[in-house]
Amino acid sequence: MEIIRTPAEMTAWANRVLAARQTIGLVPTMGFFHEGHLCLMRKAKEKAERTVVSLFVNPLQFGINEDLGRYPRDFSRDCQRAQAEGMDILFAPEVQAMYLPKSSTKVEVAGLTDGLCGESRPGHFVGVTTVVAKLFNIIKPHYAVFGRKDFQQLAVIERMVADLNWDVEIIGHPIVREADGLAMSSRNTYLSARERQTALCLFQAIAHARKRVQAGLVAANILQREIEELLRQEAVTIEYVSLVDQATLQPQDVLQKSTVLAMAIKVGATRLIDNANLFET
Ligand code: PAF
């Protein structure tokens, strides 16, 4: 596996691959790889002939009081893991190489970014779409794989790709969970043992919601209240509990095939998100 540090070298590699008529699969990440990231890499390898994993902790998508400064990092372990998965390239640019001092262009997807995480993290999605747009332009992938844990991010990126006519297939990978149900996340490393236990309430909320739907409940407001009550019994701060349509992200009154339960909570200082389509198992 080759490590590339500059956008120019990355694009030169991509151009050579395209000239050889091979396909490129991209896994955009902020590093500190766990099994979830490795599954995305495996999916990229299944789809494309050549694969790139990008590792860039993107300052543009962090708010001023967020965890940019302490975001977990372990470059040499990440290199080993990406190499073991057979990635061709680890693209790990410096911030100064990605954002030149004069850069003043941002990519914004309106509407879809207003609610859910967009409401509590102003500016976050502009940071995400700007960096993902840059990665697409630099790496020119045919396929890009994202995890469904960041369910709103996936919807926003799909919309950006459609709106801007990008010829890249966006692949959403199912959430990868620990054996006890906690969704894998680099931020799980912030949790103490007790907080880690408390965080399981997200998966318990999903299990409860699925059970209620299977029993025939259709009123979204009743389910929302039940989930909020369930979460309130734990030492967490609820940011949102929403039952939304998976494509439009609009709240739904009636639970139906397209309904996703989306939640964000804080356990101590750690913000966690989780979601599930309630009609899929
Ligand atoms: O999901 C992430 O890790 C990030 O938001 C992404 C897509 C790599 C953009 O920085």
Coordinates of C-alpha atoms and ligand atoms in Angstrom, one line a residue, residues 28-30 56 58 61 128 131-132 146 150 153, ligand 1:
P28 CA -13.6 8.4 3.0
T29 CA -12.7 8.3 6.7
M30 CA -11.4 10.4 9.6
F56 CA -8.4 13.2 7.0
N58 CA -11.6 17.5 8.5
Q61 CA -16.9 19.8 10.0
V128 CA -18.7 17.3 5.2
V131 CA -14.5 17.9 1.9
V132 CA -16.3 15.0 0.2
F146 CA -20.2 5.4 3.5
D150 CA -24.3 8.6 9.7
Q153 CA -24.7 12.3 6.0
Ligands
PAF1 O1 -18.0 10.0 8.2 C1 -16.9 10.5 8.3 O2 -16.0 10.0 8.8 C2 -16.7 12.0 7.7 O3 -17.8 12.8 7.9 C3 -16.2 12.0 6.3 C4 -17.3 11.4 5.4 C5 -15.0 11.2 6.1 C6 -15.9 13.4 5.8 O4 -14.9 14.0 6.6

